[in-house]
Structures are given as C-alpha cells and as structure tokens.
C-alpha cells in the first residue's frame, strides 16, 4: 500500500483536526502518501482531494472544527454515489480511506469496504452515540463547553431565584446532558434513555425550595423535547419563574480539550496501522483506555448504551 486518504464527514466535532493530523503524520511516518478529501463524501464524489504534507497539518491540533471541511451528504447512500467515490479514489491512486465522523459517516465507510475498497471509521461526533467506544472525539470538549455555560447560568439563576432549563445537544443520546449535568451539579438531568415524571421533578424542586434553595438547574437533552417546551410544561405546576436556555451549536466549536486531542491522536494512528495491515471495514474506538477495533457493521447495528449507574448517581447526588 502506498497511498491513503482521510476525510471528515457529518457534523463537525472538536478534535477532528487532531485526528486528521494523526492520520497524516502517522501515514507519512510509515512511508505512505496521504491525501485529504475536502467536504466529506461530497468532496470525494467531486474529486476534491489534495496531497497533504507534514506542514499542512501544522498548527491545527488546537483548533476546533475541521480544516478539511465537512458536509452532510445523504446521496452517498446510493450505489451511484458510492461508485463515483470509488472511481475518484482510484483516479488518485488511493488504496484505502480513513473516515472521521458519526454513524452516517460509518455507513459510508461500510459501503466502500463492502464494494472492495478498504475504509476505516473513527468516531468523530460530540454526541457520544457510537457503540464499541467509551468516548467519541469531540464529546469531552462539548461537555466542557456545556459545563462552562451551566456554571454561568447558575450565577444568574441564583441571583434571581429562577429555575433554568438548559437544553444541550446529543441528538437521541443523553450523554452530554448526563456528564455536563453531573459536573455542573444539576438538580435534575433529563435524557431520552430514561423516563421522567414531571410531578416528581416538581416535588423535588418544591422540597429544595422549602429547604431554602430557591434556584434550580435542569439539564435537558435535546432528544427529549426542547427547552422552551419543558419550561412551559414545568410552569403549569408551580411558580418556578422558568427560563430556557438552548446552548445549540456553541457546543460544536472551540479548542479541543486535552482528552479529545489525545484520543484523536491515538485513534488516528491506529487507523493507519490497521490499513497497513490490509484491514478495512473496522471502527476504531477506546474501551477502558485501550484502543480497540470492531467490525463496522456490528458497530452500526448495536446501540450505544448509556451508563445507567452514572444516571443513578446523578439522582442520588441531586436530592
Ligand atoms: O451530531 C451532532 C449534532 O450537533 C447533534 O448534537 C445535533 O442534533 C445535530 O448535530 C445538529 O445538526 P446540524 O448542525 O446539521 O443542525
């Protein structure tokens, strides 16, 4: 094998640049030529590829976003899209591909491998919703960004004795809410994986108020309902002076944390090793701090599991 390529696809995540850097540097270290594909699978189909040198990835490890750019490109689900992509890869003499993204991107990598072109997936998404890995690249940074917002909102919540509903991202996964909520000392964490009872939440808020704590922080995962909807619901049951704060895309930006940069570096380097071993159709992840690889089809079929013990802990600590 002489030449590999790397792309980032789907929603961007802090640490994607560090992962691209790791693929490029490890590839060159191993004597390979490495190409960067711009705009994910859309750029692949359009032949938007460029050879990367060591210097091309310099000064990027600390930056959020993806300098290769990204795109959501559902068209790659079609046979036509996949065949065009492979045609471009062949035209550039590429032997194998690293795909950094979420489950949509993994479907693309799986399809290419099924068509005989080795591709490996790296989990790049703030949502932490990929099975076979404890953490995805970008999750830690997004949690820290959400946490910073929670801390700030707590200041104003306590000044005004208000109840704040802080809506965080995560699509159908509650991990950002769970981790940022625990770290931010939330009074309640609402996630799609666990049923909630609005009456119990109201009761808890009232018990705390009776104890003298007049403000409350509720961290809500977007996959449950919107923050404003939840606030309106809550206000039906009491005078909580609720405010909803939707954190939105700020969670996707910013400099990646140490944890995300190190994770991205480890996963990127491992992907190159696997390709050098002639392997494809795999998703690289981290489990109990060990880098692991799983069959990408199995990863797509399994649902990532929430840490239910952590959720229980959050309830015990927010009495
Ligand atoms: O998958 C990452 C994510 O930020 C989700 O948390 C969110 O639901 C979605 O992407 C937002 O997508 P877009 O940036 O396309 O609006």
GROMACS .gro file of C-alpha atoms and ligand atoms in nm:
model
  335
    1UNK     CA    1   0.000   0.000   0.000
    2UNK     CA    2   0.132   0.341  -0.098
    3UNK     CA    3  -0.138   0.598  -0.069
    4UNK     CA    4  -0.424   0.660   0.174
    5UNK     CA    5  -0.681   0.936   0.212
    6UNK     CA    6  -0.868   1.088   0.504
    7UNK     CA    7  -1.197   1.276   0.525
    8UNK     CA    8  -1.424   1.427   0.789
    9UNK     CA    9  -1.797   1.394   0.744
   10UNK     CA   10  -2.128   1.486   0.912
   11UNK     CA   11  -2.146   1.734   1.198
   12UNK     CA   12  -1.803   1.866   1.289
   13UNK     CA   13  -1.653   1.793   1.630
   14UNK     CA   14  -1.362   1.947   1.819
   15UNK     CA   15  -1.065   1.715   1.780
   16UNK     CA   16  -1.134   1.623   1.418
   17UNK     CA   17  -0.831   1.829   1.317
   18UNK     CA   18  -0.616   1.641   1.567
   19UNK     CA   19  -0.739   1.312   1.418
   20UNK     CA   20  -0.662   1.424   1.062
   21UNK     CA   21  -0.318   1.537   1.177
   22UNK     CA   22  -0.254   1.198   1.337
   23UNK     CA   23  -0.355   1.012   1.019
   24UNK     CA   24  -0.137   1.236   0.802
   25UNK     CA   25   0.167   1.231   1.031
   26UNK     CA   26   0.149   0.860   1.112
   27UNK     CA   27   0.094   0.781   0.744
   28UNK     CA   28   0.398   0.984   0.637
   29UNK     CA   29   0.599   0.837   0.927
   30UNK     CA   30   0.517   0.492   0.786
   31UNK     CA   31   0.628   0.595   0.437
   32UNK     CA   32   0.282   0.648   0.288
   33UNK     CA   33   0.144   0.934   0.085
   34UNK     CA   34  -0.165   1.083   0.247
   35UNK     CA   35  -0.440   1.275   0.069
   36UNK     CA   36  -0.700   1.495   0.237
   37UNK     CA   37  -1.054   1.492   0.097
   38UNK     CA   38  -1.241   1.820   0.140
   39UNK     CA   39  -1.613   1.834   0.228
   40UNK     CA   40  -1.651   1.470   0.325
   41UNK     CA   41  -1.821   1.226   0.090
   42UNK     CA   42  -1.949   1.510  -0.127
   43UNK     CA   43  -1.591   1.618  -0.192
   44UNK     CA   44  -1.494   1.257  -0.255
   45UNK     CA   45  -1.755   1.220  -0.527
   46UNK     CA   46  -1.645   1.553  -0.678
   47UNK     CA   47  -1.277   1.459  -0.669
   48UNK     CA   48  -1.185   1.732  -0.418
   49UNK     CA   49  -0.864   1.565  -0.299
   50UNK     CA   50  -0.524   1.713  -0.217
   51UNK     CA   51  -0.193   1.558  -0.119
   52UNK     CA   52  -0.100   1.653   0.236
   53UNK     CA   53   0.249   1.725   0.358
   54UNK     CA   54   0.367   1.732   0.720
   55UNK     CA   55   0.336   2.111   0.730
   56UNK     CA   56  -0.023   2.105   0.603
   57UNK     CA   57  -0.139   1.974   0.940
   58UNK     CA   58   0.084   2.200   1.148
   59UNK     CA   59  -0.090   2.448   1.379
   60UNK     CA   60  -0.421   2.261   1.365
   61UNK     CA   61  -0.415   2.029   1.666
   62UNK     CA   62  -0.554   2.305   1.888
   63UNK     CA   63  -0.829   2.422   1.654
   64UNK     CA   64  -1.194   2.328   1.664
   65UNK     CA   65  -1.396   2.250   1.350
   66UNK     CA   66  -1.235   2.064   1.064
   67UNK     CA   67  -0.996   2.231   0.824
   68UNK     CA   68  -1.086   1.965   0.568
   69UNK     CA   69  -1.445   2.093   0.595
   70UNK     CA   70  -1.742   1.866   0.634
   71UNK     CA   71  -2.080   1.809   0.474
   72UNK     CA   72  -2.392   1.610   0.531
   73UNK     CA   73  -2.429   1.414   0.208
   74UNK     CA   74  -2.713   1.158   0.214
   75UNK     CA   75  -2.657   1.099  -0.159
   76UNK     CA   76  -2.363   0.876  -0.067
   77UNK     CA   77  -2.616   0.613   0.043
   78UNK     CA   78  -2.686   0.547  -0.326
   79UNK     CA   79  -2.499   0.298  -0.542
   80UNK     CA   80  -2.427   0.575  -0.789
   81UNK     CA   81  -2.264   0.793  -0.522
   82UNK     CA   82  -2.051   0.509  -0.388
   83UNK     CA   83  -1.932   0.401  -0.733
   84UNK     CA   84  -1.841   0.760  -0.821
   85UNK     CA   85  -1.649   0.786  -0.493
   86UNK     CA   86  -1.452   0.470  -0.566
   87UNK     CA   87  -1.384   0.592  -0.920
   88UNK     CA   88  -1.230   0.911  -0.779
   89UNK     CA   89  -1.024   0.720  -0.523
   90UNK     CA   90  -0.888   0.500  -0.800
   91UNK     CA   91  -0.819   0.801  -1.020
   92UNK     CA   92  -0.599   0.945  -0.746
   93UNK     CA   93  -0.433   0.608  -0.687
   94UNK     CA   94  -0.564   0.586  -0.332
   95UNK     CA   95  -0.554   0.239  -0.174
   96UNK     CA   96  -0.753   0.294   0.146
   97UNK     CA   97  -0.953   0.558   0.332
   98UNK     CA   98  -0.999   0.684   0.689
   99UNK     CA   99  -1.343   0.830   0.758
  100UNK     CA  100  -1.388   1.051   1.066
  101UNK     CA  101  -1.747   1.114   1.167
  102UNK     CA  102  -2.065   0.978   1.324
  103UNK     CA  103  -2.289   0.691   1.226
  104UNK     CA  104  -2.386   0.838   0.887
  105UNK     CA  105  -2.017   0.853   0.801
  106UNK     CA  106  -1.971   0.496   0.923
  107UNK     CA  107  -2.238   0.384   0.678
  108UNK     CA  108  -2.028   0.537   0.400
  109UNK     CA  109  -1.712   0.361   0.520
  110UNK     CA  110  -1.902   0.033   0.550
  111UNK     CA  111  -2.042   0.065   0.197
  112UNK     CA  112  -1.699   0.133   0.047
  113UNK     CA  113  -1.549  -0.171   0.221
  114UNK     CA  114  -1.838  -0.390   0.101
  115UNK     CA  115  -1.755  -0.277  -0.251
  116UNK     CA  116  -1.397  -0.391  -0.204
  117UNK     CA  117  -1.236  -0.062  -0.101
  118UNK     CA  118  -1.084  -0.070   0.249
  119UNK     CA  119  -1.214   0.205   0.474
  120UNK     CA  120  -1.186   0.253   0.849
  121UNK     CA  121  -1.411   0.466   1.069
  122UNK     CA  122  -1.305   0.691   1.355
  123UNK     CA  123  -1.577   0.820   1.591
  124UNK     CA  124  -1.591   1.196   1.543
  125UNK     CA  125  -1.906   1.343   1.696
  126UNK     CA  126  -1.992   1.544   2.005
  127UNK     CA  127  -2.291   1.314   2.069
  128UNK     CA  128  -2.102   1.010   2.208
  129UNK     CA  129  -2.361   0.791   2.040
  130UNK     CA  130  -2.137   0.535   1.868
  131UNK     CA  131  -2.125   0.182   2.003
  132UNK     CA  132  -1.796  -0.001   2.058
  133UNK     CA  133  -1.623   0.300   2.208
  134UNK     CA  134  -1.650   0.460   2.551
  135UNK     CA  135  -1.594   0.806   2.405
  136UNK     CA  136  -1.612   0.980   2.071
  137UNK     CA  137  -1.381   1.258   1.955
  138UNK     CA  138  -1.539   1.593   2.050
  139UNK     CA  139  -1.758   1.469   2.333
  140UNK     CA  140  -1.528   1.582   2.613
  141UNK     CA  141  -1.489   1.929   2.463
  142UNK     CA  142  -1.864   1.966   2.410
  143UNK     CA  143  -1.927   1.863   2.772
  144UNK     CA  144  -1.678   2.122   2.894
  145UNK     CA  145  -1.840   2.391   2.682
  146UNK     CA  146  -2.184   2.297   2.815
  147UNK     CA  147  -2.043   2.290   3.167
  148UNK     CA  148  -1.900   2.639   3.133
  149UNK     CA  149  -2.246   2.758   3.025
  150UNK     CA  150  -2.414   2.577   3.315
  151UNK     CA  151  -2.176   2.742   3.564
  152UNK     CA  152  -2.250   3.084   3.419
  153UNK     CA  153  -2.624   3.027   3.412
  154UNK     CA  154  -2.614   2.914   3.774
  155UNK     CA  155  -2.481   3.259   3.871
  156UNK     CA  156  -2.782   3.436   3.726
  157UNK     CA  157  -3.026   3.162   3.832
  158UNK     CA  158  -2.924   3.204   4.195
  159UNK     CA  159  -2.933   3.585   4.178
  160UNK     CA  160  -3.295   3.577   4.062
  161UNK     CA  161  -3.423   3.261   4.234
  162UNK     CA  162  -3.511   3.115   3.895
  163UNK     CA  163  -3.536   2.769   3.751
  164UNK     CA  164  -3.330   2.723   3.438
  165UNK     CA  165  -3.381   2.453   3.180
  166UNK     CA  166  -3.057   2.418   2.987
  167UNK     CA  167  -3.103   2.230   2.662
  168UNK     CA  168  -2.792   2.054   2.535
  169UNK     CA  169  -2.722   1.870   2.211
  170UNK     CA  170  -2.670   1.497   2.163
  171UNK     CA  171  -2.937   1.404   1.911
  172UNK     CA  172  -3.101   1.092   2.061
  173UNK     CA  173  -2.823   1.036   2.311
  174UNK     CA  174  -2.826   1.182   2.662
  175UNK     CA  175  -2.453   1.164   2.735
  176UNK     CA  176  -2.374   1.535   2.704
  177UNK     CA  177  -2.664   1.609   2.940
  178UNK     CA  178  -2.554   1.337   3.181
  179UNK     CA  179  -2.186   1.428   3.201
  180UNK     CA  180  -2.224   1.806   3.190
  181UNK     CA  181  -2.521   1.780   3.425
  182UNK     CA  182  -2.330   1.580   3.687
  183UNK     CA  183  -2.025   1.804   3.656
  184UNK     CA  184  -2.246   2.114   3.682
  185UNK     CA  185  -2.432   1.989   3.990
  186UNK     CA  186  -2.767   1.987   3.812
  187UNK     CA  187  -3.080   1.942   4.020
  188UNK     CA  188  -3.230   1.720   3.750
  189UNK     CA  189  -3.096   1.562   3.431
  190UNK     CA  190  -3.346   1.463   3.166
  191UNK     CA  191  -3.229   1.220   2.896
  192UNK     CA  192  -3.404   1.020   2.624
  193UNK     CA  193  -3.279   0.691   2.767
  194UNK     CA  194  -3.464   0.734   3.099
  195UNK     CA  195  -3.831   0.814   3.153
  196UNK     CA  196  -3.904   1.120   3.362
  197UNK     CA  197  -4.203   1.212   3.572
  198UNK     CA  198  -4.278   1.585   3.572
  199UNK     CA  199  -4.466   1.550   3.902
  200UNK     CA  200  -4.160   1.407   4.074
  201UNK     CA  201  -3.943   1.685   3.939
  202UNK     CA  202  -4.192   1.945   4.065
  203UNK     CA  203  -4.199   1.774   4.404
  204UNK     CA  204  -3.818   1.778   4.426
  205UNK     CA  205  -3.799   2.145   4.328
  206UNK     CA  206  -4.054   2.227   4.598
  207UNK     CA  207  -3.871   2.024   4.863
  208UNK     CA  208  -3.549   2.210   4.782
  209UNK     CA  209  -3.727   2.543   4.791
  210UNK     CA  210  -3.868   2.458   5.134
  211UNK     CA  211  -3.508   2.388   5.238
  212UNK     CA  212  -3.413   2.736   5.123
  213UNK     CA  213  -3.266   2.668   4.780
  214UNK     CA  214  -3.473   2.892   4.558
  215UNK     CA  215  -3.297   2.839   4.224
  216UNK     CA  216  -3.269   2.520   4.023
  217UNK     CA  217  -3.076   2.393   3.724
  218UNK     CA  218  -3.231   2.129   3.500
  219UNK     CA  219  -3.015   1.993   3.219
  220UNK     CA  220  -3.225   1.860   2.933
  221UNK     CA  221  -3.105   1.654   2.636
  222UNK     CA  222  -3.245   1.780   2.305
  223UNK     CA  223  -3.364   1.428   2.220
  224UNK     CA  224  -3.636   1.452   2.489
  225UNK     CA  225  -3.801   1.781   2.392
  226UNK     CA  226  -3.698   2.143   2.353
  227UNK     CA  227  -3.600   2.362   2.647
  228UNK     CA  228  -3.885   2.611   2.593
  229UNK     CA  229  -4.136   2.324   2.575
  230UNK     CA  230  -4.007   2.180   2.902
  231UNK     CA  231  -4.013   2.520   3.074
  232UNK     CA  232  -4.374   2.577   2.965
  233UNK     CA  233  -4.469   2.233   3.096
  234UNK     CA  234  -4.299   2.294   3.430
  235UNK     CA  235  -4.466   2.631   3.479
  236UNK     CA  236  -4.806   2.459   3.464
  237UNK     CA  237  -4.729   2.305   3.802
  238UNK     CA  238  -4.590   2.595   4.001
  239UNK     CA  239  -4.440   2.939   4.007
  240UNK     CA  240  -4.083   2.849   3.911
  241UNK     CA  241  -4.014   3.160   3.701
  242UNK     CA  242  -3.861   2.917   3.450
  243UNK     CA  243  -3.623   3.021   3.178
  244UNK     CA  244  -3.500   2.802   2.896
  245UNK     CA  245  -3.153   2.835   2.757
  246UNK     CA  246  -3.073   2.645   2.437
  247UNK     CA  247  -2.696   2.608   2.408
  248UNK     CA  248  -2.701   2.497   2.043
  249UNK     CA  249  -2.400   2.499   1.815
  250UNK     CA  250  -2.159   2.663   2.058
  251UNK     CA  251  -2.121   2.303   2.181
  252UNK     CA  252  -1.970   2.206   1.847
  253UNK     CA  253  -1.697   2.470   1.845
  254UNK     CA  254  -1.392   2.566   2.042
  255UNK     CA  255  -1.045   2.431   2.106
  256UNK     CA  256  -1.046   2.060   2.179
  257UNK     CA  257  -0.960   1.953   2.533
  258UNK     CA  258  -0.651   1.750   2.620
  259UNK     CA  259  -0.867   1.436   2.638
  260UNK     CA  260  -1.005   1.490   2.286
  261UNK     CA  261  -0.665   1.572   2.134
  262UNK     CA  262  -0.503   1.264   2.286
  263UNK     CA  263  -0.796   1.041   2.192
  264UNK     CA  264  -0.793   1.172   1.834
  265UNK     CA  265  -0.417   1.119   1.808
  266UNK     CA  266  -0.439   0.761   1.934
  267UNK     CA  267  -0.733   0.666   1.714
  268UNK     CA  268  -0.588   0.829   1.402
  269UNK     CA  269  -0.256   0.650   1.438
  270UNK     CA  270  -0.428   0.315   1.498
  271UNK     CA  271  -0.639   0.355   1.184
  272UNK     CA  272  -0.323   0.388   0.977
  273UNK     CA  273  -0.173   0.076   1.137
  274UNK     CA  274  -0.485  -0.123   1.054
  275UNK     CA  275  -0.485  -0.007   0.694
  276UNK     CA  276  -0.118  -0.104   0.667
  277UNK     CA  277  -0.220  -0.450   0.788
  278UNK     CA  278  -0.458  -0.459   0.493
  279UNK     CA  279  -0.768  -0.432   0.710
  280UNK     CA  280  -1.086  -0.240   0.635
  281UNK     CA  281  -1.447  -0.240   0.747
  282UNK     CA  282  -1.345  -0.160   1.103
  283UNK     CA  283  -1.435   0.112   1.351
  284UNK     CA  284  -1.163   0.216   1.593
  285UNK     CA  285  -1.260   0.310   1.947
  286UNK     CA  286  -1.146   0.328   2.306
  287UNK     CA  287  -1.268   0.093   2.577
  288UNK     CA  288  -1.130   0.109   2.932
  289UNK     CA  289  -0.850   0.331   2.796
  290UNK     CA  290  -0.739   0.067   2.544
  291UNK     CA  291  -0.763   0.130   2.172
  292UNK     CA  292  -0.989  -0.132   2.016
  293UNK     CA  293  -1.125  -0.211   1.671
  294UNK     CA  294  -1.464  -0.356   1.594
  295UNK     CA  295  -1.641  -0.467   1.283
  296UNK     CA  296  -1.806  -0.152   1.150
  297UNK     CA  297  -2.130  -0.331   1.061
  298UNK     CA  298  -2.161  -0.459   1.418
  299UNK     CA  299  -2.093  -0.110   1.549
  300UNK     CA  300  -2.371   0.026   1.330
  301UNK     CA  301  -2.613  -0.246   1.438
  302UNK     CA  302  -2.555  -0.204   1.811
  303UNK     CA  303  -2.694   0.090   2.000
  304UNK     CA  304  -2.453   0.278   2.223
  305UNK     CA  305  -2.552   0.225   2.584
  306UNK     CA  306  -2.593   0.498   2.840
  307UNK     CA  307  -2.409   0.442   3.169
  308UNK     CA  308  -2.714   0.380   3.386
  309UNK     CA  309  -2.508   0.372   3.707
  310UNK     CA  310  -2.394   0.724   3.631
  311UNK     CA  311  -2.754   0.829   3.585
  312UNK     CA  312  -2.848   0.671   3.918
  313UNK     CA  313  -2.558   0.854   4.080
  314UNK     CA  314  -2.684   1.183   3.939
  315UNK     CA  315  -3.018   1.121   4.108
  316UNK     CA  316  -2.858   1.029   4.439
  317UNK     CA  317  -2.650   1.346   4.434
  318UNK     CA  318  -2.935   1.579   4.344
  319UNK     CA  319  -3.173   1.502   4.630
  320LIG     O1  320  -2.449   1.519   1.559
  320LIG     C1  321  -2.401   1.640   1.609
  320LIG     C2  322  -2.513   1.739   1.625
  320LIG     O2  323  -2.458   1.859   1.674
  320LIG     C3  324  -2.629   1.694   1.715
  320LIG     O3  325  -2.598   1.705   1.852
  320LIG     C4  326  -2.739   1.785   1.670
  320LIG     O4  327  -2.865   1.730   1.693
  320LIG     C5  328  -2.711   1.798   1.522
  320LIG     O5  329  -2.574   1.764   1.501
  320LIG     C6  330  -2.734   1.933   1.463
  320LIG     O6  331  -2.716   1.923   1.326
  320LIG     P1  332  -2.693   2.050   1.229
  320LIG     O7  333  -2.561   2.111   1.264
  320LIG     O8  334  -2.693   1.990   1.092
  320LIG     O9  335  -2.805   2.142   1.258
   0.00000   0.00000   0.00000
